[in-house]
Each structure stands twice: as structure tokens, then as C-alpha cells.
CSV table of C-alpha atoms and ligand atoms in Angstrom, one decimal:
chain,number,residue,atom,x,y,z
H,1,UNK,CA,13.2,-10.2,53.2
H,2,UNK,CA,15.0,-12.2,55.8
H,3,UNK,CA,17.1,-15.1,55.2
H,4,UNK,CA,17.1,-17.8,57.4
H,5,UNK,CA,19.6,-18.4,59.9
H,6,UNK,CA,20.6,-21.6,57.8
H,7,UNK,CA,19.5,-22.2,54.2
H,8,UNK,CA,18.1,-25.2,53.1
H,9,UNK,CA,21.0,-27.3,51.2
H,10,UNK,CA,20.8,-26.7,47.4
H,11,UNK,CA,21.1,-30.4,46.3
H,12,UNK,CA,18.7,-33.4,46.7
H,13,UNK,CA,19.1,-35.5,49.6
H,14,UNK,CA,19.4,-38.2,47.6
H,15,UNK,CA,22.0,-37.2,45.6
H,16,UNK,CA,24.6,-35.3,48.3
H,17,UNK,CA,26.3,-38.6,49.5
H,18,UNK,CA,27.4,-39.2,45.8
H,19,UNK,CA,29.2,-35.6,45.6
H,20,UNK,CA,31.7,-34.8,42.3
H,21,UNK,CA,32.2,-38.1,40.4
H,22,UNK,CA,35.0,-40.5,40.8
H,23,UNK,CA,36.0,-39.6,36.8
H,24,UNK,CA,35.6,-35.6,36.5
H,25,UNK,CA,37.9,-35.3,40.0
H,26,UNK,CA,40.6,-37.3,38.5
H,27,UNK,CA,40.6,-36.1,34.9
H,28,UNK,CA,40.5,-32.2,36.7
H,29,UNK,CA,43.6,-33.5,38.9
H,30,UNK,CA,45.4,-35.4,35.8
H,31,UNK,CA,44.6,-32.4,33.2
H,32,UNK,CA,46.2,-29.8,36.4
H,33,UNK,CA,49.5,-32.1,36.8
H,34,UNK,CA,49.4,-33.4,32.5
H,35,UNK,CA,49.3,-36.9,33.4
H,36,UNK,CA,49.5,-39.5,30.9
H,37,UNK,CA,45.6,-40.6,31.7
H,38,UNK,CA,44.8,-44.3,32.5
H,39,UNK,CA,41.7,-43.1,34.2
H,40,UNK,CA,38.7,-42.7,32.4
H,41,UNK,CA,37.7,-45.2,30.4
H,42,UNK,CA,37.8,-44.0,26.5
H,43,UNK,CA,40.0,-44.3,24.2
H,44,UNK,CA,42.6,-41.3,23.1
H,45,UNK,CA,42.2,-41.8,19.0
H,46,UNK,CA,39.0,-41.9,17.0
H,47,UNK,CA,36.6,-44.5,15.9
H,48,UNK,CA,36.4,-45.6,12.2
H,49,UNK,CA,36.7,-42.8,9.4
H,50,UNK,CA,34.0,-44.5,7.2
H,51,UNK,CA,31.5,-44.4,10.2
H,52,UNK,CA,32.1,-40.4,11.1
H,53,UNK,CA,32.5,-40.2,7.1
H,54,UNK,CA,28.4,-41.7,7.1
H,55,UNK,CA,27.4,-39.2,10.4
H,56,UNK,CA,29.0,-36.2,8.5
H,57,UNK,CA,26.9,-36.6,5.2
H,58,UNK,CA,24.1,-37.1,7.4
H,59,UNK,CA,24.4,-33.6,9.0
H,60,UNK,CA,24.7,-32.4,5.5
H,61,UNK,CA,22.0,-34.0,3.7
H,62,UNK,CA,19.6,-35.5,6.5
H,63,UNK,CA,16.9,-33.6,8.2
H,64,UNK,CA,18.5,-32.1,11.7
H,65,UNK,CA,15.3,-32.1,13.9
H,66,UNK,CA,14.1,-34.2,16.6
H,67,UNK,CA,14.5,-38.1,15.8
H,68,UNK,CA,11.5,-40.3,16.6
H,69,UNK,CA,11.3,-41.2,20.2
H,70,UNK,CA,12.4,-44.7,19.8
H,71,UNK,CA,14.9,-44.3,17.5
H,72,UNK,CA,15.8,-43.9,13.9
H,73,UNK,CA,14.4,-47.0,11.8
H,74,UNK,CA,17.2,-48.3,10.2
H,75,UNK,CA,19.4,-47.7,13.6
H,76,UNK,CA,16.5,-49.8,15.3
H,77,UNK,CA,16.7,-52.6,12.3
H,78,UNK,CA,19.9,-52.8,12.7
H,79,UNK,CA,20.5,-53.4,16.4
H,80,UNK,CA,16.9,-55.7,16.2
H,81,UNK,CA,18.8,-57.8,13.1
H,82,UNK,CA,22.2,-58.0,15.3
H,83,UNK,CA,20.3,-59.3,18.8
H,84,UNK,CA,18.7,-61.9,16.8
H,85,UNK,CA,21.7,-63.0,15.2
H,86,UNK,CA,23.8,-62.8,18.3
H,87,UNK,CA,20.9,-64.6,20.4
H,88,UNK,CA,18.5,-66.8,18.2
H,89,UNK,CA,15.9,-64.3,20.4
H,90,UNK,CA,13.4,-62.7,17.6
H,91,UNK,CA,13.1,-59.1,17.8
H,92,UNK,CA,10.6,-56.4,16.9
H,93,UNK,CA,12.6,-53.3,15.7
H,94,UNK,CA,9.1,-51.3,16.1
H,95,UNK,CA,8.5,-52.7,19.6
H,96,UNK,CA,11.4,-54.0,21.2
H,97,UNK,CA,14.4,-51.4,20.3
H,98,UNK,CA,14.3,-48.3,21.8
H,99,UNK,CA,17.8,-45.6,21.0
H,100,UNK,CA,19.1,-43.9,24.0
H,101,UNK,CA,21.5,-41.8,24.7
H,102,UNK,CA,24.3,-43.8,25.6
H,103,UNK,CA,24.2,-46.5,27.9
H,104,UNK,CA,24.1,-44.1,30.6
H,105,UNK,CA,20.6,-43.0,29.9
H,106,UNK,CA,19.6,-46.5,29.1
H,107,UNK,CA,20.3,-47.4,32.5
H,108,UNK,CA,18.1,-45.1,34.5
H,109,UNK,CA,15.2,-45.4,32.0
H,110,UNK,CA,15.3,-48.7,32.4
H,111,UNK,CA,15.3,-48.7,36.1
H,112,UNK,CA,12.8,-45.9,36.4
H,113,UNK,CA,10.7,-47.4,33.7
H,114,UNK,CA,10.5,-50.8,35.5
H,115,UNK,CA,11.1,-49.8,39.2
H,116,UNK,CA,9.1,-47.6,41.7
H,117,UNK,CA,10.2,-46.0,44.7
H,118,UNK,CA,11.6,-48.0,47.7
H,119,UNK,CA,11.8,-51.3,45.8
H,120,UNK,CA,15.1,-52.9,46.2
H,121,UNK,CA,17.3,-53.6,43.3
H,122,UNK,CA,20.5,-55.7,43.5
H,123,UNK,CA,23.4,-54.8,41.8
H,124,UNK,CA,27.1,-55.8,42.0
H,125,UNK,CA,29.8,-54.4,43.9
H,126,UNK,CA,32.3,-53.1,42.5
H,127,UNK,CA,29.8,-51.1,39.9
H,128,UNK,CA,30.2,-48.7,37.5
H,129,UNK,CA,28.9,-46.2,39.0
H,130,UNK,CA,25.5,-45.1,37.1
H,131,UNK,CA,24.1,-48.4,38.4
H,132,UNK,CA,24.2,-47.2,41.7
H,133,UNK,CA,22.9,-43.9,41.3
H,134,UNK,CA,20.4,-44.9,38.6
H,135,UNK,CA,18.6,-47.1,41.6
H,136,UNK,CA,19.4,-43.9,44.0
H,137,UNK,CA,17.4,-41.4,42.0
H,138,UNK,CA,14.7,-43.7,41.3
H,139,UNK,CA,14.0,-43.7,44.7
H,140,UNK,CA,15.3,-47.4,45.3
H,141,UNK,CA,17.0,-49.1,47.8
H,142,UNK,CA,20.5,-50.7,46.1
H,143,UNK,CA,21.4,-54.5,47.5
H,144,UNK,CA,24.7,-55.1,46.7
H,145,UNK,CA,26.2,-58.4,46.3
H,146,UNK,CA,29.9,-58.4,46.5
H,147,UNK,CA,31.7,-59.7,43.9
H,148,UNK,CA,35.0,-61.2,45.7
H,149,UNK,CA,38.4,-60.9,44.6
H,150,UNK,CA,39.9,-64.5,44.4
H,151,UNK,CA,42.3,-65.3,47.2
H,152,UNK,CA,45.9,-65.1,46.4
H,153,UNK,CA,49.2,-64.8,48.7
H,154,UNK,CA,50.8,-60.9,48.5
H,155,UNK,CA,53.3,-60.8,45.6
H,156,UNK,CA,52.1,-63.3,43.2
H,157,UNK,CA,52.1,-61.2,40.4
H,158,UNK,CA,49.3,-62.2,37.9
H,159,UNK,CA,45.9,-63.6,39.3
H,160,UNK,CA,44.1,-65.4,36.7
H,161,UNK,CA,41.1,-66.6,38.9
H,162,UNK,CA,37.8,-64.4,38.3
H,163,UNK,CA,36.3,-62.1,40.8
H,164,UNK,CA,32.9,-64.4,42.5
H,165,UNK,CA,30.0,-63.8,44.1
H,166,UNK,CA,28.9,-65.6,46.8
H,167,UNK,CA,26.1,-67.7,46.2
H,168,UNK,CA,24.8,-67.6,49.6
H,169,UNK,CA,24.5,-63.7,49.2
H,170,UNK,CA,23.2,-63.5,46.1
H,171,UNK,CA,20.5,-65.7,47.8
H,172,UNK,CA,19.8,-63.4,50.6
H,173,UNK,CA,19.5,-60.6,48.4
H,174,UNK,CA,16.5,-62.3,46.3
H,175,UNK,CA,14.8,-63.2,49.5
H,176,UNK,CA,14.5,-59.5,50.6
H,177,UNK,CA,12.1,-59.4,47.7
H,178,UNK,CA,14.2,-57.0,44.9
H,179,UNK,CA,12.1,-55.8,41.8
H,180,UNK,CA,15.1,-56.0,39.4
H,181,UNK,CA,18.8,-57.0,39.3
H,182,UNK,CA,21.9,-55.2,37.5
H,183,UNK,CA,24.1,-57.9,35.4
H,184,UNK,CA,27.2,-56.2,33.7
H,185,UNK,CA,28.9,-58.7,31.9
H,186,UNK,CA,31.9,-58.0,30.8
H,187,UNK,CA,32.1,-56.4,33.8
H,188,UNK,CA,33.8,-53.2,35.0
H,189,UNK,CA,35.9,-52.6,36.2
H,190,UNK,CA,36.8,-56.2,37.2
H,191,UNK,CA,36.9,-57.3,33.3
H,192,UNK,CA,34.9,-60.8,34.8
H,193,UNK,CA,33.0,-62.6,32.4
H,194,UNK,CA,29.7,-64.2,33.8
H,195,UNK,CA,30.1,-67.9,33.3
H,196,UNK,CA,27.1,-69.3,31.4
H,197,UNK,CA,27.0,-71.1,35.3
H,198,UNK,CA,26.6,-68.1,37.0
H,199,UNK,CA,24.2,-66.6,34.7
H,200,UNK,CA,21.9,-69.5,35.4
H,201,UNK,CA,22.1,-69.3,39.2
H,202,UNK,CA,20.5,-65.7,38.5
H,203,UNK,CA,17.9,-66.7,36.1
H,204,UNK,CA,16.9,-69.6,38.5
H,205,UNK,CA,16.7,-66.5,41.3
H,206,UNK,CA,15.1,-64.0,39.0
H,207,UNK,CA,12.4,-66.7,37.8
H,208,UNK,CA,11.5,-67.8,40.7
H,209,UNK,CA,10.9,-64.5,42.7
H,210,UNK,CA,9.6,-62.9,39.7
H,211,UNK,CA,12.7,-60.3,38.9
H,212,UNK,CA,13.5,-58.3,35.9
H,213,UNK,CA,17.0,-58.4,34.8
H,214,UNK,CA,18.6,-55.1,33.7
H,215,UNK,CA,22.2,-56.2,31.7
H,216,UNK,CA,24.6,-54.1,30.6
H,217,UNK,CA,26.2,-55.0,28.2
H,218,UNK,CA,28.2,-52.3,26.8
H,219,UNK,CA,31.8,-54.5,26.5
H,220,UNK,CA,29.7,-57.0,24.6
H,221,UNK,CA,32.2,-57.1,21.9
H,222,UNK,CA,34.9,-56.5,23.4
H,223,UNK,CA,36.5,-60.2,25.1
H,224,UNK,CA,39.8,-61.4,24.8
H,225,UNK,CA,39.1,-65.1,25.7
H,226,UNK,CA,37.7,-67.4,23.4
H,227,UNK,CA,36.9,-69.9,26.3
H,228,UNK,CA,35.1,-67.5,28.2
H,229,UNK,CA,32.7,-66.0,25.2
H,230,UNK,CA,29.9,-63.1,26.2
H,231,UNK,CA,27.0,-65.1,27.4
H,232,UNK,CA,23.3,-63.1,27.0
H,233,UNK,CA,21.4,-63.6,30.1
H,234,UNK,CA,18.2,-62.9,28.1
H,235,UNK,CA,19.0,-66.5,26.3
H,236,UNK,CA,18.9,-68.6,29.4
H,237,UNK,CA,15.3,-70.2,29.1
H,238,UNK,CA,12.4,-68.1,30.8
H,239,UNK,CA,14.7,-65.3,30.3
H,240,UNK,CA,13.6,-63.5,26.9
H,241,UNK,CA,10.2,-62.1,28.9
H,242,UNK,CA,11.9,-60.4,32.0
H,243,UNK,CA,15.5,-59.4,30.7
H,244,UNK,CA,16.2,-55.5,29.2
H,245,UNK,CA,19.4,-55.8,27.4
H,246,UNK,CA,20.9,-52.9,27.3
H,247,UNK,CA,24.4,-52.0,25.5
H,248,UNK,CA,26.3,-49.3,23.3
H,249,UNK,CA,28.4,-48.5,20.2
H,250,UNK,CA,30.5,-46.4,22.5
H,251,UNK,CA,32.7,-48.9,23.0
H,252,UNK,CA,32.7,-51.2,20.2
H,253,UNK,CA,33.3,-48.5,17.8
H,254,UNK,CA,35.2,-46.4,19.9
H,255,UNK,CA,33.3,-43.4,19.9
H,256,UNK,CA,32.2,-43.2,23.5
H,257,UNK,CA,31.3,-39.2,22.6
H,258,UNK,CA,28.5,-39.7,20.5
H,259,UNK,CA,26.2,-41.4,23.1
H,260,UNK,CA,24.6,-44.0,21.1
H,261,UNK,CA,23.2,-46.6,23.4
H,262,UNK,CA,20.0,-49.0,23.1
H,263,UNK,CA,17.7,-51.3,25.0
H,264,UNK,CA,16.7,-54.3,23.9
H,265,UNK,CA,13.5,-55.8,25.5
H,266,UNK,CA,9.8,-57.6,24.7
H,267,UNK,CA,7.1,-55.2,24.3
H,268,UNK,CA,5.7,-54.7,27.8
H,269,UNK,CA,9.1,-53.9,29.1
H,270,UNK,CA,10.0,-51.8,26.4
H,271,UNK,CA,7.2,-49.6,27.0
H,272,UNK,CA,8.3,-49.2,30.1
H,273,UNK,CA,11.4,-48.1,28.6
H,274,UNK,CA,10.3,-45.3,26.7
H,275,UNK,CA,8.0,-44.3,29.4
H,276,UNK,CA,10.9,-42.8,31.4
H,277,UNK,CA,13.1,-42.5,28.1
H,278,UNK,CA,10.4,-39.8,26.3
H,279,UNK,CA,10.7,-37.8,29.6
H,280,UNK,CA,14.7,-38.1,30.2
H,281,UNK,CA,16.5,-37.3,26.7
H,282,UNK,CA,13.0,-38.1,24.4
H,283,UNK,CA,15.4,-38.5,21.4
H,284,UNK,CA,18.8,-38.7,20.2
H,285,UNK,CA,21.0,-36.7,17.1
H,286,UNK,CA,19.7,-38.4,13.9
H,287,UNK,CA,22.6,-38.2,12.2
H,288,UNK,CA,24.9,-40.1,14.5
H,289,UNK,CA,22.5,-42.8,14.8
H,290,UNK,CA,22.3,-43.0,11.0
H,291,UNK,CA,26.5,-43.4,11.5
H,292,UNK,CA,26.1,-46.1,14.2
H,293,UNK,CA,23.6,-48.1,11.6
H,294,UNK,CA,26.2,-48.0,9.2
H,295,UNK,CA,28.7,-49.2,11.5
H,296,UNK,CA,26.3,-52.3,12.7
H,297,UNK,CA,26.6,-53.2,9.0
H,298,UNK,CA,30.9,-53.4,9.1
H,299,UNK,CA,30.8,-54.8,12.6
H,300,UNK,CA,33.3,-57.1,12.3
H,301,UNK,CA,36.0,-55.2,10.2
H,302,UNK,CA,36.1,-52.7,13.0
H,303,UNK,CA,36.2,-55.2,16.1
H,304,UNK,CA,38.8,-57.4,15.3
H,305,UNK,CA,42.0,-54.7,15.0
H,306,UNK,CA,39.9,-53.0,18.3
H,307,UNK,CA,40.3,-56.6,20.5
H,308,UNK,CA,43.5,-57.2,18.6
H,309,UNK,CA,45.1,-53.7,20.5
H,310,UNK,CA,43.5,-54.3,23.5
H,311,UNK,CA,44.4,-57.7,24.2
H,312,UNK,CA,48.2,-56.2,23.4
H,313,UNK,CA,47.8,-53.4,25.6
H,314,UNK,CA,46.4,-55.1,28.3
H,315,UNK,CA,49.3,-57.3,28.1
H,316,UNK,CA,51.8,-54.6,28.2
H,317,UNK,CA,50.2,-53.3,31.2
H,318,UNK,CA,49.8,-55.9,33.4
H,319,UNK,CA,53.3,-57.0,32.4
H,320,UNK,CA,54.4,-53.8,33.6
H,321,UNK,CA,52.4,-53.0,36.6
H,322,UNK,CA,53.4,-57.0,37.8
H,323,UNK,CA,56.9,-55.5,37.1
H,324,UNK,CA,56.3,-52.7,39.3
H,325,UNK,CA,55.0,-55.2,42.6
H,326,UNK,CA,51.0,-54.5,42.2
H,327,UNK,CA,49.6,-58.1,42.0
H,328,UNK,CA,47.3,-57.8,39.0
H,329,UNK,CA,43.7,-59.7,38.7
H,330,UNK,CA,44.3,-60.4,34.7
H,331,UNK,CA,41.3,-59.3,33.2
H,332,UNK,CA,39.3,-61.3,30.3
H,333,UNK,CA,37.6,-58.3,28.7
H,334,UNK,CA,37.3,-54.8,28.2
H,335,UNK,CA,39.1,-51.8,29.3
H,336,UNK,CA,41.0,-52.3,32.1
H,337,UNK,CA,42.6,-54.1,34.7
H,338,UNK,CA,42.8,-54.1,38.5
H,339,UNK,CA,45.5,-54.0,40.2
H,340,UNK,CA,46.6,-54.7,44.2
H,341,UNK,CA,48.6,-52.3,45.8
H,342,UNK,CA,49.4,-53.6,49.0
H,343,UNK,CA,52.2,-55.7,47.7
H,344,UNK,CA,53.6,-52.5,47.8
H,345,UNK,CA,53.4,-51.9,51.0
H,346,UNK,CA,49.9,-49.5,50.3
H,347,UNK,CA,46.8,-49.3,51.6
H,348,UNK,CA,44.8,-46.3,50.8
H,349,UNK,CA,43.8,-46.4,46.8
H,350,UNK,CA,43.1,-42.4,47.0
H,351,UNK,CA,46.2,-41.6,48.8
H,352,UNK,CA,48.0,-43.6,46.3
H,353,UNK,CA,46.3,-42.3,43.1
H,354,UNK,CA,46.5,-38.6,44.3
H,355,UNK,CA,50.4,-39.3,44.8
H,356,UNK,CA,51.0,-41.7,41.4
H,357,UNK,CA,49.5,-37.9,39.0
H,358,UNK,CA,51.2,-35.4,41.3
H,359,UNK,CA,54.8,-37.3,40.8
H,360,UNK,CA,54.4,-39.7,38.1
H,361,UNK,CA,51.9,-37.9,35.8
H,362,UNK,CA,50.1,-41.2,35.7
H,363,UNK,CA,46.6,-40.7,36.1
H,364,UNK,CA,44.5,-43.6,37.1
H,365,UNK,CA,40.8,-44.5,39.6
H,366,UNK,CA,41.3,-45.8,42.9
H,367,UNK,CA,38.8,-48.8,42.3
H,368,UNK,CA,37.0,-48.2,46.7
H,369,UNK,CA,35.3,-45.9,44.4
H,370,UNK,CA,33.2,-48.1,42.7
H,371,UNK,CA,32.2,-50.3,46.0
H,372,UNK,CA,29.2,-49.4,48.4
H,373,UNK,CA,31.1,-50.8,50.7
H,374,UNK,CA,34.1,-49.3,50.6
H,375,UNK,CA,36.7,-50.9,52.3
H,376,UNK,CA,36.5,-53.4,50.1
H,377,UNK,CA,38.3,-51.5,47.5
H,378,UNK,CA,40.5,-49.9,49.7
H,379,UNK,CA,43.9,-51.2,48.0
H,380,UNK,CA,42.5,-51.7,44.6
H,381,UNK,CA,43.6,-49.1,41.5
H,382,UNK,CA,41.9,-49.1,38.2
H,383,UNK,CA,44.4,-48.7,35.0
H,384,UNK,CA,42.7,-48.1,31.8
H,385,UNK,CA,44.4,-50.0,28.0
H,386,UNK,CA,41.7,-47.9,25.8
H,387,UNK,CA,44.5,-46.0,24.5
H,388,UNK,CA,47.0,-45.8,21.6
H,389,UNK,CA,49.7,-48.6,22.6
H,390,UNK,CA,51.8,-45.4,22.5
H,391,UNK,CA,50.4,-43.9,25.4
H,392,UNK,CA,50.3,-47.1,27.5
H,393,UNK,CA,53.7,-47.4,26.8
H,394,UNK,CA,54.3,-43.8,27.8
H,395,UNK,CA,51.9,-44.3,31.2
H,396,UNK,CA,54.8,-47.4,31.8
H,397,UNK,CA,57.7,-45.5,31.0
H,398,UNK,CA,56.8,-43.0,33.7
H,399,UNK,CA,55.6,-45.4,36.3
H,400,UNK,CA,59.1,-47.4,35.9
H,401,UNK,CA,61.1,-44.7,37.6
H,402,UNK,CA,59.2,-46.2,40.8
H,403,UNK,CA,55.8,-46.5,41.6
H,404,UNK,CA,54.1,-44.0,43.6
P,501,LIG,N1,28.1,-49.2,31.4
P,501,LIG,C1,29.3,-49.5,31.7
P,501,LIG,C2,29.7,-50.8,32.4
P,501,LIG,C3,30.3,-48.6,31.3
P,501,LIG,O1,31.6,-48.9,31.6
P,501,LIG,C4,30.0,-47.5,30.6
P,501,LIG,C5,31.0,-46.5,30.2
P,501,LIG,N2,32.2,-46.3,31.0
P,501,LIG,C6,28.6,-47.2,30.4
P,501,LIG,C7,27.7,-48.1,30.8
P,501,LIG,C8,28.2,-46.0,29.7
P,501,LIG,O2,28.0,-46.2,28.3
P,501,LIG,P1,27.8,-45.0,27.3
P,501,LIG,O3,29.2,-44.4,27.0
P,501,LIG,O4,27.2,-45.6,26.1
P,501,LIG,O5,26.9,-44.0,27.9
């Protein structure tokens, strides 16, 4: 048979304009030049021994077919028992907690669950970058509202003000009549905090045009400011019914392999949920959840030494990058911070990262990345503190012979 003169492209439309992602090129480019990596965002030891201890006697002992489709009982208890006493909200475990696989799948079941094809859904630039493509493969339009880096003077070192949206924007974008909104908060990879403020100004928005909130969040647990606590957006008033909570024990156990995620939701949107969920993953590896449910139960033992080493590490780092003449938007959560490189005289965040591996083996994301519109990002490099302090000091060490 003949071929065609030019074959038909081998990839979706919809999915060529997002190419190899941001993480796997960097990791390939850090593992080729064995850069100390501050890329990707998990940490480089394990989560607790008595959780993995749990998981392992599971495997042993516990049946190793299918789970049910929503998620192993006392896995689904225990994230139901933890929402209500994190929120006040009651929750079903039968009807409103449904186990993913990882936050990552949570996020386009929710979206294709909730969402059909060409409505607009506003999310936040910068993103992490499944929000964006969840939307995309649904067959949505993405309305980004940018989220503004505060205004500082070149060579000021540390910015402590938070990363804002503009109100006037985020107004717009409701008025073009979205069906859902992305919150992350805490937020990457800005580390902002919603205030409990800006939270309301989206309920108000998301009430009044009749828009379902999709949060994420997966650094729930994870804040390092005690005036600037995780608020839920599902607790504002006429929230409960329209929000999808959506989060992970990736991070708070630090075990961001085992791709235990959940949504949290009322009834009707949790069947919408599992509507997209049964098709995508259907179920997740019993025995890890069975770990993660005896984790929930020891919660707090295994946060407090986790914030404790990230608040140090984060320190450390933004110490050092300050040091090095990035100005540095001090972040109040998570995994990472964000740091200006045109103190230094930079201005293209690729150019920059592909030069800091190859000659500093310091691996870390150039942040335009995570914007839709691009330029916004264009001096802006993500450093991730996930990491033994050991290796962060390492990452400094090497980046102190001179940046770039
Ligand atoms: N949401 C955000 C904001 C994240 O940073 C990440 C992980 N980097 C995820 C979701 C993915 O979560 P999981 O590892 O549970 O799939």
C-alpha cells in the first residue's frame, strides 16, 4: 500500500503544544550532568518506617486484587474522620471519599467528572502543571488569572510580600461564564497561602455564577506560618455543596511514589468523581492505601519533624540564593521557593537552568514553565528544600563557587 506523502501526526492535537514535561527534561539533563537535584519536587529519603512497615504486611497478609472503586474502607474513614475534624464539614466515608491515584489523577477526574467540553475553567498562573492539561484534555478552555509577583526594586534580597491576583481579573474571568475554578493553596510553586480574604472573594464569585471549585490541596500540612494557617475553601458558607477537595499523602508523608490521593466532596459531585475515576485508574494498590490509613492515625508525629526540616531548609536556601544576588519571594509553605534572576544580570530562566546543571551540577525548573503566559516567568527559577538538609547544603556549596 501507499503511504501518504505526509503522515498524519501521531499525537492528539490537543496534547502537541504541551510536548515532554518541564520535570522528566530536567531530571534526564540533571541525571546526564549528576547534578545535585533541586528540581523535582520530592523528597530524596523515605517516609516513615512504621507506615511502609503497615503497607509491607499488607502485601503479605492482605488480598492483592483489585480494591473497591472508591477506595479501601478504612482508608476512606479515615480521610472522612480527618476532613471533619480539620473543617467542622460532616462527611460520608461511603459517599463523599473517593481514593485516587495521587493527586494527579484526582485532578482530571474531577475536572472530567464535573466539566464537559469547551467550558471554561479558571485556574491560576503560575500552575502546576496537571491543572492545565487536566482542563486541556477535557476538552476545556483554561482562563488563567495571573497571580502577580509583589513589586520590589532589583537587589533587595528577601521579598516577604505574597504573590496576588488581581481582583479585577479574577472578575472578568467569572463573567466569561467558567464551569469550575482551580484553587491550589498552598500553592506551587509560589508557596502563597490564600488568605481567608481571598478565599471569600472566590466563593462570593463561585456562588454567585454558579461555579464548582476544584482545590488542591496537596501541601495542606505542610505551612510554616502560624499567622497564615491553611484555610479550606469548602468551609467558607455556601461552599460545602460546590467545592471537591482534593489532596494527598504524597507529601505529608513523604512518599510521593505511592500515589495515594483523594477527593473530598458531597454526594452529587462525588459521583461525578468516580464517574471519570472508574474509567481513568478504577482503583488503587490495597495495600498502600491500608499504609496511608495507618498513617492518618499518627498524623501528627510524622508532620511536625517534616515542617520542622523544611522550614530549616528553606531557610538555608533562601539565605544562600539571597547570598548569591537572586532576590527571593520567601515562601510560607511547601516545597520550594522562587527566586528572581535578573538581579543577576539574567533574563532567560531556560538558558540559565540549562547553564546552572551543565557547570554547577545544580539542577533546578525554570518557573516560565508553569505560566500560560509565558513571559511572565521569564526570569523566575524554581529551587526545591524537599531534601535531606545534607543535600541542600550540598546544592549551596556548589552554587557558591558563582552562580550560573
Ligand atoms: N498538586 C500539586 C500542587 C503538586 O505540587 C503535586 C505534586 N508535585 C500534585 C498535585 C501531585 O500529587 P500526587 O503526587 O499525589 O499525584
Amino acid at each position: 500500500m501507499s503511504q501518504p506523502a505526509s503522515p498524519r501526526p501521531r499525537i492528539a492535537d490537543r496534547l502537541a503544544p504541551f510536548g515532554t514535561n518541564i520535570f522528566t527534561t530536567i531530571t534526564a539533563l540533571a541525571n546526564q550532568h549528576q547534578a545535585v537535584n533541586l528540581s523535582q519536587g520530592f523528597p530524596d529519603f523515605d517516609g516513615p518506617e512504621f507506615i511502609r512497615q503497615t503497607a509491607a504486611e499488607a502485601l503479605l497478609r492482605e488480598p492483592n486484587q483489585y480494591a473497591p472503586m472508591p477506595g479501601v474502607p478504612a482508608l476512606r474513614r479515615a480521610i472522612a474522620e480527618r476532613f471533619t475534624r480539620d473543617t467542622g464539614l460532616p462527611v460520608d466515608a461511603d459517599a463523599s471519599v473517593t481514593v485516587t491515584c495521587g493527586c494527579t489523577e484526582a485532578l482530571p477526574a474531577a475536572v472530567f467528572g464535573t466539566c464537559n467540553p469547551g467550558d471554561g475553567v479558571i485556574l491560576f498562573e503560575p500552575f502546576f502543571d496537571i491543572h492545565r492539561s487536566s482542563i486541556v484534555m477535557a476538552g476545556c478552555r483554561p482562563i488563567p488569572v495571573t497571580l502577580h509577583r509583589p513589586q520590589h526594586a532589583a537587589g533587595v534580597g528577601i521579598v516577604r510580600e505574597p504573590f496576588r491576583f488581581d481582583e479585577a481579573q479574577l472578575r472578568a474571568a467569572f463573567a466569561s461564564g467558567p464551569r469550575a475554578i482551580l484553587v491550589n493553596t498552598p500553592h506551587n510553586p509560589t508557596g502563597k497561602v490564600f488568605t481567608r480574604e481571598e478565599l471569600q472573594l472566590i466563593a462570593d464569585l463561585c456562588i454567585a455564577h454558579d461555579v464548582i471549585a476544584i482545590c488542591d490541596d496537596v501541601y495542606e500540612r505542610l505551612t510554616f506560618d502560624p499567622v497564615l494557617p491553611h484555610v479550606h475553601l469548602a468551609t467558607l458558607p455556601g461552599m460545602a455543596e460546590r467545592t471537591i477537595t482534593l489532596s494527598s499523602a504524597g507529601k505529608t508523608f513523604s512518599l510521593t511514589g505511592w500515589k495515594i490521593g483523594w477527593a473530598v466532596a458531597p454526594p452529587e459531585l462525588t459521583r461525578s468523581v468516580r464517574a471519570a475515576h472508574q474509567f481513568l485508574t478504577f482503583s488503587v494498590a490495597p495495600a498502600l492505601q491500608i499504609g496511608i490509613a495507618a498513617a492518618l492515625a499518627r498524623e501528627a508525629e510524622c508532620v511536625s519533624p517534616l515542617v520542622a526540616t523544611l522550614r530549616a531548609n528553606r531557610d538555608l536556601l533562601a539565605d544562600a540564593l539571597v547570598k548569591l544576588g537572586c532576590d527571593i519571594y520567601f515562601p510560607p509553605s511547601g516545597y520550594f521557593v522562587m527566586a528572581d534572576i535578573a538581579p543577576l544580570g539574567e533574563s532567560d530562566d531556560f538558558e540559565f537552568v540549562q547553564r546552572l546543571i551543565a557547570t554547577r551540577k545544580v539542577a533546578a525548573i525554570p518557573a516560565s514553565a508553569f505560566y500560560h503566559t509565558r513571559h511572565l516567568g521569564r526570569t523566575l527559577v524554581r529551587f526545591a528544600f524537599c531534601k535531606r538538609p545534607e543535600t541542600v547544603a550540598e546544592g549551596i556549596r556548589r552554587m557558591a563557587a558563582s552562580i550560573g
